Amino acid sequence: MKIKAVRTHILQAELSQALACSRGWFSTRTAMLVEIETDRGIVGWGECYGPARITAAAVEHVAPWLIGEDPVRSDYLWQLIYARMRDHGQKGAVIQALGGIDIALWDIKGKYFDAPVHQLLGGPQRTRISAYATGLYRRRAADPIQYLAEEAAGYVAEGFSALKLRVGFGVEEDAAVTRAVREAIGPSAALMIDANHAYDSIAAIRLGRMIEQHDVRWFEEPVPPEDIAGYRAVRSALSIPIAGGECEFTRFGFRELFVMHALDIAQPDTCAAGGLSECKKIADMAEAFGIRYNPHVWGTGIAIAASLQLLAVLPPHTRPSLMPMAPILELDRTEHPIRQAILVEPLEHVRGVIQVPEGPGLGIEVDRKALARFVAR
Ligand SMILES: [Mg+2]
C-alpha cells in the first residue's frame, strides 16, 4: 500500500454568540482536517489543533515526502517528518501538522487491518469512557455568576459527574464564580478550573488558596506554559492538583515537565502534541513518572474519535482493583456547528459516558456533503 494524495480541509463556522476564555473572545469555530488517500482506495482522516491556515501550510509543505510511502510505517514517517523539520518546528504548528498526519495514518492502518485503532495500540483497557463537560465560558450577558451557575447545574442534570469552569478574569471574581458554581452543582460533582495561563504564580497561588475549600479536582494552566518554575511554585503551595500540557508538544517537551515534577495531570492534545503515536509514548512516560494523563480535546468528531481511541488503551490512574480510577474525556459542550455535523454517525454521550468507536481505524465515517458546507473561503 502506498500514499497517493494528502489533502487539507480548512473549515469554518460562525457562532450564534461570542464566547470568551481568559485569552479573549471568539465568534467563529475553525477546524483543519487532513485526508490521506492510498492506492488501495483506503482513505484516512486526521485533525490538527491550532491555527488552521498555518497547520494546513505545514501539512502541505511536508506532503510531498509522504507520496509513495507505505502508510502503515507510521513511526518511521513521524520520525522522517520530525527530523526534516526539527530546525524549524520542535513545538507549535509544525508538530500540530505532524499530529494530524499521524492520526490519518492510524485511521488508514486500522482500516487496512480491519481493526479499531485501540486494538492496534495494545488493546482496550475499557470500552466506555466517562466524560467531563467543558464549557462555562464567558458570554456577553449581564451577570456571569448567574448564567455560569445555571449552565453548570444544567450539565449535572444532563448526567455529567464532572465539569470545568473558565477562570482567569481576576482573582476575586474567579473565587466568587467558583463558589457559585460549586453551590449550584452540589458536593458530589467534580469541579475543575482552567485559567488558560492567565496568571503568574503569585496570583495563581492567591486564587488557589481562596478556592481550596470548594473541593477543586484540578487547577489547569495556572501560569504560562514556559514558566516551569511557576508551575512548581503553584503546585507546592496548593493542595489542589495542578494540570497542564495542552500547549506542550512531543515526548521531548513533556520530558522536561515530568523530570521537573511540574504537573500532577498531563493534558497533551492528541491533535497537537504529535498524534496518536506520540501521545501513546507521552502517556507511557507519564505513567513512569506517576503523573496522571487526561487528554485535552478541542475539535471536531475526528479529534474526539482519536482521543477516545487513545483513552481506551491508557492505564488507569490508580492500580487495577475493584474500583480503578480511569482517565476521562474532555467533552466540549460549547457551540461548534462543525463538530458532529461532519460525522455520518455523531459521537454522543449518554449521561456523561461515551462509547469507544468499534469500527476499523478511528471508527468514524466523514460526511463529505457536510464538509463542503463548512469550507472556509
Ligand atoms: Mg485548557
mmCIF file of C-alpha atoms and ligand atoms in Angstrom:
data_model
loop_
_atom_site.group_PDB
_atom_site.id
_atom_site.type_symbol
_atom_site.label_atom_id
_atom_site.label_comp_id
_atom_site.label_asym_id
_atom_site.label_seq_id
_atom_site.Cartn_x
_atom_site.Cartn_y
_atom_site.Cartn_z
ATOM 1 C CA MET A 1 0.000 0.000 0.000
ATOM 2 C CA LYS A 2 1.268 3.458 -0.907
ATOM 3 C CA ILE A 3 0.186 7.000 -0.113
ATOM 4 C CA LYS A 4 -1.292 8.600 -3.228
ATOM 5 C CA ALA A 5 -2.507 12.007 -2.031
ATOM 6 C CA VAL A 6 -2.514 14.242 1.051
ATOM 7 C CA ARG A 7 -5.254 16.879 1.241
ATOM 8 C CA THR A 8 -6.096 19.599 3.763
ATOM 9 C CA HIS A 9 -9.588 20.906 4.576
ATOM 10 C CA ILE A 10 -9.953 24.270 6.315
ATOM 11 C CA LEU A 11 -13.423 24.573 7.811
ATOM 12 C CA GLN A 12 -15.111 27.489 9.495
ATOM 13 C CA ALA A 13 -18.470 28.273 11.098
ATOM 14 C CA GLU A 14 -19.919 31.352 12.773
ATOM 15 C CA LEU A 15 -21.217 31.045 16.324
ATOM 16 C CA SER A 16 -24.633 32.351 17.339
ATOM 17 C CA GLN A 17 -22.970 34.224 20.218
ATOM 18 C CA ALA A 18 -19.372 35.098 21.054
ATOM 19 C CA LEU A 19 -17.608 33.260 23.899
ATOM 20 C CA ALA A 20 -14.540 34.160 25.935
ATOM 21 C CA CYS A 21 -11.869 32.437 27.952
ATOM 22 C CA SER A 22 -9.141 34.455 29.668
ATOM 23 C CA ARG A 23 -7.250 34.755 26.366
ATOM 24 C CA GLY A 24 -10.050 36.655 24.635
ATOM 25 C CA TRP A 25 -13.311 36.495 22.710
ATOM 26 C CA PHE A 26 -14.038 34.218 19.745
ATOM 27 C CA SER A 27 -17.079 34.208 17.475
ATOM 28 C CA THR A 28 -16.115 31.530 14.943
ATOM 29 C CA ARG A 29 -15.006 27.905 15.206
ATOM 30 C CA THR A 30 -12.452 26.582 12.737
ATOM 31 C CA ALA A 31 -11.113 23.124 12.014
ATOM 32 C CA MET A 32 -8.238 21.778 9.926
ATOM 33 C CA LEU A 33 -8.678 18.230 8.697
ATOM 34 C CA VAL A 34 -6.074 16.047 6.991
ATOM 35 C CA GLU A 35 -7.194 13.491 4.417
ATOM 36 C CA ILE A 36 -4.700 10.884 3.212
ATOM 37 C CA GLU A 37 -5.582 8.661 0.260
ATOM 38 C CA THR A 38 -3.853 5.400 -0.621
ATOM 39 C CA ASP A 39 -3.520 3.410 -3.837
ATOM 40 C CA ARG A 40 -5.745 0.701 -2.269
ATOM 41 C CA GLY A 41 -8.682 3.082 -2.064
ATOM 42 C CA ILE A 42 -8.374 3.410 1.736
ATOM 43 C CA VAL A 43 -8.725 6.977 2.993
ATOM 44 C CA GLY A 44 -7.630 8.133 6.463
ATOM 45 C CA TRP A 45 -8.696 11.248 8.367
ATOM 46 C CA GLY A 46 -6.825 13.318 10.907
ATOM 47 C CA GLU A 47 -7.254 16.692 12.553
ATOM 48 C CA CYS A 48 -4.810 19.401 13.588
ATOM 49 C CA TYR A 49 -5.429 21.574 16.640
ATOM 50 C CA GLY A 50 -4.178 25.113 16.140
ATOM 51 C CA PRO A 51 -4.440 27.976 13.654
ATOM 52 C CA ALA A 52 -5.964 26.306 10.596
ATOM 53 C CA ARG A 53 -4.149 28.175 7.837
ATOM 54 C CA ILE A 54 -0.748 27.692 9.466
ATOM 55 C CA THR A 55 -1.218 23.967 10.160
ATOM 56 C CA ALA A 56 -2.598 23.494 6.605
ATOM 57 C CA ALA A 57 0.508 25.177 5.163
ATOM 58 C CA ALA A 58 2.736 22.922 7.284
ATOM 59 C CA VAL A 59 0.880 19.766 6.160
ATOM 60 C CA GLU A 60 1.132 20.890 2.527
ATOM 61 C CA HIS A 61 4.863 21.574 2.962
ATOM 62 C CA VAL A 62 5.635 18.020 4.132
ATOM 63 C CA ALA A 63 3.012 16.231 1.982
ATOM 64 C CA PRO A 64 5.376 15.525 -0.984
ATOM 65 C CA TRP A 65 7.639 13.468 1.365
ATOM 66 C CA LEU A 66 4.705 11.135 2.063
ATOM 67 C CA ILE A 67 3.702 10.383 -1.514
ATOM 68 C CA GLY A 68 4.690 6.820 -2.465
ATOM 69 C CA GLU A 69 5.446 5.834 1.155
ATOM 70 C CA ASP A 70 3.779 2.927 2.983
ATOM 71 C CA PRO A 71 1.226 4.496 5.398
ATOM 72 C CA VAL A 72 1.496 1.554 7.816
ATOM 73 C CA ARG A 73 5.028 2.714 8.717
ATOM 74 C CA SER A 74 3.625 5.491 10.898
ATOM 75 C CA ASP A 75 6.541 5.687 13.374
ATOM 76 C CA TYR A 76 9.065 5.816 10.512
ATOM 77 C CA LEU A 77 7.103 8.574 8.764
ATOM 78 C CA TRP A 78 6.717 10.515 12.046
ATOM 79 C CA GLN A 79 10.465 10.460 12.553
ATOM 80 C CA LEU A 80 11.165 11.349 8.932
ATOM 81 C CA ILE A 81 8.999 14.481 9.126
ATOM 82 C CA TYR A 82 10.212 15.420 12.621
ATOM 83 C CA ALA A 83 13.875 15.080 11.646
ATOM 84 C CA ARG A 84 13.476 17.132 8.470
ATOM 85 C CA MET A 85 11.524 19.877 10.276
ATOM 86 C CA ARG A 86 13.461 19.801 13.553
ATOM 87 C CA ASP A 87 15.376 23.016 12.867
ATOM 88 C CA HIS A 88 12.147 24.919 12.283
ATOM 89 C CA GLY A 89 9.453 23.446 14.486
ATOM 90 C CA GLN A 90 10.044 21.309 17.576
ATOM 91 C CA LYS A 91 6.840 22.776 19.024
ATOM 92 C CA GLY A 92 3.739 24.532 17.723
ATOM 93 C CA ALA A 93 2.129 24.381 14.294
ATOM 94 C CA VAL A 94 4.679 22.031 12.698
ATOM 95 C CA ILE A 95 4.015 19.397 15.391
ATOM 96 C CA GLN A 96 0.263 20.050 15.196
ATOM 97 C CA ALA A 97 0.534 19.305 11.455
ATOM 98 C CA LEU A 98 2.529 16.163 12.163
ATOM 99 C CA GLY A 99 -0.138 15.120 14.682
ATOM 100 C CA GLY A 100 -2.941 15.430 12.123
ATOM 101 C CA ILE A 101 -0.949 13.394 9.607
ATOM 102 C CA ASP A 102 -0.173 10.707 12.195
ATOM 103 C CA ILE A 103 -3.848 10.362 13.158
ATOM 104 C CA ALA A 104 -4.799 9.939 9.480
ATOM 105 C CA LEU A 105 -2.100 7.246 9.104
ATOM 106 C CA TRP A 106 -3.554 5.370 12.106
ATOM 107 C CA ASP A 107 -7.025 5.622 10.570
ATOM 108 C CA ILE A 108 -5.625 4.033 7.389
ATOM 109 C CA LYS A 109 -3.740 1.388 9.370
ATOM 110 C CA GLY A 110 -6.898 0.382 11.224
ATOM 111 C CA LYS A 111 -8.927 0.179 8.026
ATOM 112 C CA TYR A 112 -6.147 -1.844 6.352
ATOM 113 C CA PHE A 113 -6.017 -4.398 9.196
ATOM 114 C CA ASP A 114 -9.797 -4.159 9.742
ATOM 115 C CA ALA A 115 -9.386 -3.246 13.417
ATOM 116 C CA PRO A 116 -10.146 -0.211 15.559
ATOM 117 C CA VAL A 117 -7.040 1.833 16.401
ATOM 118 C CA HIS A 118 -7.250 0.874 20.087
ATOM 119 C CA GLN A 119 -6.823 -2.806 19.170
ATOM 120 C CA LEU A 120 -3.585 -1.971 17.344
ATOM 121 C CA LEU A 121 -2.360 0.334 20.141
ATOM 122 C CA GLY A 122 -2.330 -2.500 22.666
ATOM 123 C CA GLY A 123 -5.960 -3.460 23.130
ATOM 124 C CA PRO A 124 -8.647 -1.808 25.217
ATOM 125 C CA GLN A 125 -8.488 -1.342 28.981
ATOM 126 C CA ARG A 126 -12.066 -0.057 28.701
ATOM 127 C CA THR A 127 -14.721 0.477 26.015
ATOM 128 C CA ARG A 128 -16.784 3.152 27.778
ATOM 129 C CA ILE A 129 -15.199 6.445 28.766
ATOM 130 C CA SER A 130 -16.520 8.913 31.325
ATOM 131 C CA ALA A 131 -16.570 12.447 30.007
ATOM 132 C CA TYR A 132 -16.428 15.769 31.761
ATOM 133 C CA ALA A 133 -18.300 18.772 30.422
ATOM 134 C CA THR A 134 -16.075 21.571 29.199
ATOM 135 C CA GLY A 135 -17.929 24.830 28.967
ATOM 136 C CA LEU A 136 -18.695 27.670 31.355
ATOM 137 C CA TYR A 137 -17.152 30.278 29.066
ATOM 138 C CA ARG A 138 -17.996 33.934 29.409
ATOM 139 C CA ARG A 139 -20.806 35.380 27.290
ATOM 140 C CA ARG A 140 -21.851 38.924 26.571
ATOM 141 C CA ALA A 141 -24.525 38.750 29.258
ATOM 142 C CA ALA A 142 -25.043 40.673 32.440
ATOM 143 C CA ASP A 143 -24.121 38.519 35.386
ATOM 144 C CA PRO A 144 -21.606 35.673 34.981
ATOM 145 C CA ILE A 145 -22.350 34.353 38.480
ATOM 146 C CA GLN A 146 -25.939 33.738 37.480
ATOM 147 C CA TYR A 147 -25.525 32.349 33.947
ATOM 148 C CA LEU A 148 -22.494 30.197 34.836
ATOM 149 C CA ALA A 149 -24.262 28.673 37.851
ATOM 150 C CA GLU A 150 -27.268 27.871 35.620
ATOM 151 C CA GLU A 151 -25.092 26.355 32.890
ATOM 152 C CA ALA A 152 -23.196 24.235 35.449
ATOM 153 C CA ALA A 153 -26.388 22.900 37.025
ATOM 154 C CA GLY A 154 -27.567 22.012 33.505
ATOM 155 C CA TYR A 155 -24.529 19.742 32.933
ATOM 156 C CA VAL A 156 -25.197 17.887 36.180
ATOM 157 C CA ALA A 157 -28.855 17.472 35.190
ATOM 158 C CA GLU A 158 -27.659 16.059 31.833
ATOM 159 C CA GLY A 159 -25.760 13.363 33.721
ATOM 160 C CA PHE A 160 -22.194 14.692 33.814
ATOM 161 C CA SER A 161 -20.362 13.892 37.043
ATOM 162 C CA ALA A 162 -17.560 16.398 36.332
ATOM 163 C CA LEU A 163 -17.290 19.796 34.694
ATOM 164 C CA LYS A 164 -14.730 22.508 34.034
ATOM 165 C CA LEU A 165 -15.040 26.229 34.659
ATOM 166 C CA ARG A 166 -13.068 29.003 32.911
ATOM 167 C CA VAL A 167 -11.236 31.314 35.282
ATOM 168 C CA GLY A 168 -8.594 33.984 34.675
ATOM 169 C CA PHE A 169 -10.883 37.016 34.869
ATOM 170 C CA GLY A 170 -9.413 38.463 38.073
ATOM 171 C CA VAL A 171 -8.750 36.572 41.300
ATOM 172 C CA GLU A 172 -11.694 37.977 43.304
ATOM 173 C CA GLU A 173 -14.184 37.397 40.507
ATOM 174 C CA ASP A 174 -12.823 33.893 39.853
ATOM 175 C CA ALA A 175 -13.211 32.999 43.528
ATOM 176 C CA ALA A 176 -16.807 34.256 43.583
ATOM 177 C CA VAL A 177 -17.723 32.366 40.400
ATOM 178 C CA THR A 178 -16.061 29.149 41.607
ATOM 179 C CA ARG A 179 -18.036 29.338 44.833
ATOM 180 C CA ALA A 180 -21.312 29.984 42.955
ATOM 181 C CA VAL A 181 -20.708 27.058 40.596
ATOM 182 C CA ARG A 182 -19.856 24.713 43.476
ATOM 183 C CA GLU A 183 -23.072 25.734 45.245
ATOM 184 C CA ALA A 184 -25.071 25.202 42.037
ATOM 185 C CA ILE A 185 -23.757 21.682 41.359
ATOM 186 C CA GLY A 186 -23.707 20.377 44.940
ATOM 187 C CA PRO A 187 -20.908 18.495 46.689
ATOM 188 C CA SER A 188 -20.753 15.286 44.628
ATOM 189 C CA ALA A 189 -19.933 16.523 41.090
ATOM 190 C CA ALA A 190 -16.244 17.098 40.371
ATOM 191 C CA LEU A 191 -15.307 20.705 39.589
ATOM 192 C CA MET A 192 -12.164 21.660 37.665
ATOM 193 C CA ILE A 193 -10.975 25.179 36.854
ATOM 194 C CA ASP A 194 -8.923 26.327 33.859
ATOM 195 C CA ALA A 195 -7.115 29.690 33.786
ATOM 196 C CA ASN A 196 -5.753 29.271 30.236
ATOM 197 C CA HIS A 197 -2.418 30.547 31.620
ATOM 198 C CA ALA A 198 -3.862 33.892 32.681
ATOM 199 C CA TYR A 199 -1.799 34.353 35.848
ATOM 200 C CA ASP A 200 1.686 34.479 37.257
ATOM 201 C CA SER A 201 2.448 32.190 40.183
ATOM 202 C CA ILE A 202 1.660 34.883 42.786
ATOM 203 C CA ALA A 203 -1.881 35.452 41.501
ATOM 204 C CA ALA A 204 -2.450 31.731 40.846
ATOM 205 C CA ILE A 205 -1.463 30.809 44.408
ATOM 206 C CA ARG A 206 -3.716 33.541 45.792
ATOM 207 C CA LEU A 207 -6.663 32.252 43.769
ATOM 208 C CA GLY A 208 -5.920 28.655 44.707
ATOM 209 C CA ARG A 209 -5.919 29.478 48.429
ATOM 210 C CA MET A 210 -9.249 31.279 48.083
ATOM 211 C CA ILE A 211 -10.943 28.292 46.428
ATOM 212 C CA GLU A 212 -9.259 25.283 48.068
ATOM 213 C CA GLN A 213 -12.296 24.927 50.339
ATOM 214 C CA HIS A 214 -14.538 24.254 47.283
ATOM 215 C CA ASP A 215 -13.019 20.824 46.535
ATOM 216 C CA VAL A 216 -11.447 21.647 43.162
ATOM 217 C CA ARG A 217 -10.414 18.481 41.290
ATOM 218 C CA TRP A 218 -7.667 20.263 39.331
ATOM 219 C CA PHE A 219 -6.355 23.747 38.529
ATOM 220 C CA GLU A 220 -5.465 23.798 34.823
ATOM 221 C CA GLU A 221 -2.860 26.064 33.205
ATOM 222 C CA PRO A 222 -2.477 28.411 36.179
ATOM 223 C CA VAL A 223 0.618 30.067 34.628
ATOM 224 C CA PRO A 224 2.161 30.324 31.129
ATOM 225 C CA PRO A 225 3.434 27.021 29.727
ATOM 226 C CA GLU A 226 7.024 28.306 29.537
ATOM 227 C CA ASP A 227 7.073 29.051 33.282
ATOM 228 C CA ILE A 228 8.055 25.663 34.679
ATOM 229 C CA ALA A 229 9.320 27.237 37.907
ATOM 230 C CA GLY A 230 5.923 28.941 38.245
ATOM 231 C CA TYR A 231 4.157 25.582 37.841
ATOM 232 C CA ARG A 232 6.359 24.129 40.563
ATOM 233 C CA ALA A 233 5.691 27.074 42.889
ATOM 234 C CA VAL A 234 1.903 26.814 42.410
ATOM 235 C CA ARG A 235 1.972 23.045 42.822
ATOM 236 C CA SER A 236 3.942 23.157 46.055
ATOM 237 C CA ALA A 237 1.810 25.962 47.545
ATOM 238 C CA LEU A 238 -1.624 24.407 46.968
ATOM 239 C CA SER A 239 -3.418 21.208 47.884
ATOM 240 C CA ILE A 240 -5.293 21.354 44.532
ATOM 241 C CA PRO A 241 -3.744 19.076 41.846
ATOM 242 C CA ILE A 242 -2.140 21.067 39.011
ATOM 243 C CA ALA A 243 -2.885 20.223 35.366
ATOM 244 C CA GLY A 244 -1.425 21.452 32.083
ATOM 245 C CA GLY A 245 0.138 20.451 28.798
ATOM 246 C CA GLU A 246 -2.258 21.478 26.029
ATOM 247 C CA CYS A 247 0.485 23.919 24.934
ATOM 248 C CA GLU A 248 3.277 21.340 25.106
ATOM 249 C CA PHE A 249 4.481 19.086 22.345
ATOM 250 C CA THR A 250 6.150 15.702 21.815
ATOM 251 C CA ARG A 251 7.875 13.374 24.268
ATOM 252 C CA PHE A 252 10.793 15.807 24.338
ATOM 253 C CA GLY A 253 8.654 18.698 25.574
ATOM 254 C CA PHE A 254 6.860 16.577 28.180
ATOM 255 C CA ARG A 255 10.148 15.067 29.372
ATOM 256 C CA GLU A 256 11.026 18.492 30.781
ATOM 257 C CA LEU A 257 7.703 18.882 32.610
ATOM 258 C CA PHE A 258 7.888 15.356 34.023
ATOM 259 C CA VAL A 259 11.518 15.498 35.171
ATOM 260 C CA MET A 260 10.808 18.807 36.899
ATOM 261 C CA HIS A 261 7.626 17.382 38.527
ATOM 262 C CA ALA A 262 5.799 20.491 37.327
ATOM 263 C CA LEU A 263 2.375 18.797 36.989
ATOM 264 C CA ASP A 264 0.068 16.309 38.648
ATOM 265 C CA ILE A 265 -2.008 15.786 35.490
ATOM 266 C CA ALA A 266 -0.639 15.933 31.937
ATOM 267 C CA GLN A 267 -3.036 17.034 29.199
ATOM 268 C CA PRO A 268 -1.446 16.593 25.765
ATOM 269 C CA ASP A 269 -3.853 17.276 22.906
ATOM 270 C CA THR A 270 -3.751 14.287 20.550
ATOM 271 C CA CYS A 271 -4.214 16.628 17.557
ATOM 272 C CA ALA A 272 -1.425 18.954 18.729
ATOM 273 C CA ALA A 273 1.258 17.125 20.695
ATOM 274 C CA GLY A 274 2.234 14.829 17.814
ATOM 275 C CA GLY A 275 -0.689 12.496 17.120
ATOM 276 C CA LEU A 276 -1.631 9.063 18.434
ATOM 277 C CA SER A 277 1.896 7.620 18.072
ATOM 278 C CA GLU A 278 3.483 10.397 20.096
ATOM 279 C CA CYS A 279 0.731 10.689 22.695
ATOM 280 C CA LYS A 280 0.957 6.965 23.461
ATOM 281 C CA LYS A 281 4.669 7.488 24.122
ATOM 282 C CA ILE A 282 3.951 10.543 26.312
ATOM 283 C CA ALA A 283 1.317 8.540 28.209
ATOM 284 C CA ASP A 284 3.770 5.699 28.861
ATOM 285 C CA MET A 285 6.276 8.251 30.118
ATOM 286 C CA ALA A 286 3.632 9.903 32.340
ATOM 287 C CA GLU A 287 2.883 6.553 33.955
ATOM 288 C CA ALA A 288 6.572 6.025 34.680
ATOM 289 C CA PHE A 289 6.673 9.398 36.446
ATOM 290 C CA GLY A 290 3.440 8.775 38.399
ATOM 291 C CA ILE A 291 1.671 11.600 36.562
ATOM 292 C CA ARG A 292 -1.972 11.235 35.519
ATOM 293 C CA TYR A 293 -2.845 11.616 31.823
ATOM 294 C CA ASN A 294 -6.120 13.202 30.723
ATOM 295 C CA PRO A 295 -6.050 14.428 27.121
ATOM 296 C CA HIS A 296 -7.042 17.945 26.129
ATOM 297 C CA VAL A 297 -9.748 17.779 23.439
ATOM 298 C CA TRP A 298 -10.979 20.748 21.436
ATOM 299 C CA GLY A 299 -12.097 19.909 17.937
ATOM 300 C CA THR A 300 -14.468 18.039 15.668
ATOM 301 C CA GLY A 301 -15.667 14.455 15.882
ATOM 302 C CA ILE A 302 -12.341 13.371 14.374
ATOM 303 C CA ALA A 303 -10.460 14.804 17.369
ATOM 304 C CA ILE A 304 -12.978 13.203 19.734
ATOM 305 C CA ALA A 305 -12.655 9.810 17.998
ATOM 306 C CA ALA A 306 -8.846 9.939 18.088
ATOM 307 C CA SER A 307 -8.942 10.861 21.781
ATOM 308 C CA LEU A 308 -11.364 8.009 22.539
ATOM 309 C CA GLN A 309 -9.099 5.514 20.751
ATOM 310 C CA LEU A 310 -6.207 6.646 22.956
ATOM 311 C CA LEU A 311 -8.277 6.784 26.154
ATOM 312 C CA ALA A 312 -9.318 3.170 25.570
ATOM 313 C CA VAL A 313 -5.728 1.966 25.988
ATOM 314 C CA LEU A 314 -4.376 4.254 28.729
ATOM 315 C CA PRO A 315 -3.600 2.612 32.073
ATOM 316 C CA PRO A 316 -5.878 3.506 34.992
ATOM 317 C CA HIS A 317 -4.687 6.301 37.290
ATOM 318 C CA THR A 318 -4.928 4.013 40.283
ATOM 319 C CA ARG A 319 -3.824 0.371 40.045
ATOM 320 C CA PRO A 320 -6.374 -2.216 38.933
ATOM 321 C CA SER A 321 -8.684 -3.076 41.778
ATOM 322 C CA LEU A 322 -12.438 -3.281 42.172
ATOM 323 C CA MET A 323 -12.728 0.457 41.506
ATOM 324 C CA PRO A 324 -9.839 1.590 39.301
ATOM 325 C CA MET A 325 -9.836 5.322 38.542
ATOM 326 C CA ALA A 326 -9.780 5.748 34.768
ATOM 327 C CA PRO A 327 -8.684 8.737 32.672
ATOM 328 C CA ILE A 328 -11.580 10.851 31.408
ATOM 329 C CA LEU A 329 -12.565 12.516 28.139
ATOM 330 C CA GLU A 330 -12.813 16.279 27.815
ATOM 331 C CA LEU A 331 -16.136 16.829 26.039
ATOM 332 C CA ASP A 332 -16.551 20.379 24.802
ATOM 333 C CA ARG A 333 -20.193 21.413 25.252
ATOM 334 C CA THR A 334 -19.880 24.884 23.738
ATOM 335 C CA GLU A 335 -21.386 25.658 20.358
ATOM 336 C CA HIS A 336 -19.450 24.073 17.470
ATOM 337 C CA PRO A 337 -21.549 23.767 14.279
ATOM 338 C CA ILE A 338 -18.913 21.561 12.605
ATOM 339 C CA ARG A 339 -18.181 19.151 15.484
ATOM 340 C CA GLN A 340 -20.779 16.440 14.967
ATOM 341 C CA ALA A 341 -22.111 17.588 11.570
ATOM 342 C CA ILE A 342 -19.147 16.126 9.664
ATOM 343 C CA LEU A 343 -19.711 12.643 11.091
ATOM 344 C CA VAL A 344 -22.190 10.291 9.437
ATOM 345 C CA GLU A 345 -22.909 8.983 12.956
ATOM 346 C CA PRO A 346 -22.298 11.537 15.705
ATOM 347 C CA LEU A 347 -20.310 10.567 18.807
ATOM 348 C CA GLU A 348 -22.660 11.454 21.612
ATOM 349 C CA HIS A 349 -22.590 10.830 25.327
ATOM 350 C CA VAL A 350 -25.299 9.161 27.388
ATOM 351 C CA ARG A 351 -25.442 10.531 30.944
ATOM 352 C CA GLY A 352 -21.808 11.637 30.683
ATOM 353 C CA VAL A 353 -20.461 8.350 29.290
ATOM 354 C CA ILE A 354 -19.346 7.790 25.701
ATOM 355 C CA GLN A 355 -18.669 4.552 23.855
ATOM 356 C CA VAL A 356 -15.282 3.996 22.182
ATOM 357 C CA PRO A 357 -15.953 3.563 18.419
ATOM 358 C CA GLU A 358 -15.522 -0.090 17.446
ATOM 359 C CA GLY A 359 -15.329 0.273 13.648
ATOM 360 C CA PRO A 360 -11.998 -0.015 11.795
ATOM 361 C CA GLY A 361 -9.488 2.829 12.169
ATOM 362 C CA LEU A 362 -10.845 5.770 14.149
ATOM 363 C CA GLY A 363 -14.266 4.119 13.843
ATOM 364 C CA ILE A 364 -15.975 7.095 12.228
ATOM 365 C CA GLU A 365 -17.188 7.999 8.750
ATOM 366 C CA VAL A 366 -16.823 11.548 7.450
ATOM 367 C CA ASP A 367 -19.830 13.125 5.730
ATOM 368 C CA ARG A 368 -18.356 14.859 2.675
ATOM 369 C CA LYS A 369 -21.522 16.824 1.934
ATOM 370 C CA ALA A 370 -21.419 18.298 5.419
ATOM 371 C CA LEU A 371 -17.712 19.007 4.972
ATOM 372 C CA ALA A 372 -18.439 21.023 1.846
ATOM 373 C CA ARG A 373 -20.867 23.246 3.771
ATOM 374 C CA PHE A 374 -18.136 24.481 6.115
ATOM 375 C CA VAL A 375 -15.232 25.042 3.685
ATOM 376 C CA ALA A 376 -13.601 28.352 4.616
ATOM 377 C CA ARG A 377 -13.482 30.979 1.877
HETATM 378 MG MG MG B 1 -7.384 24.091 28.980
#
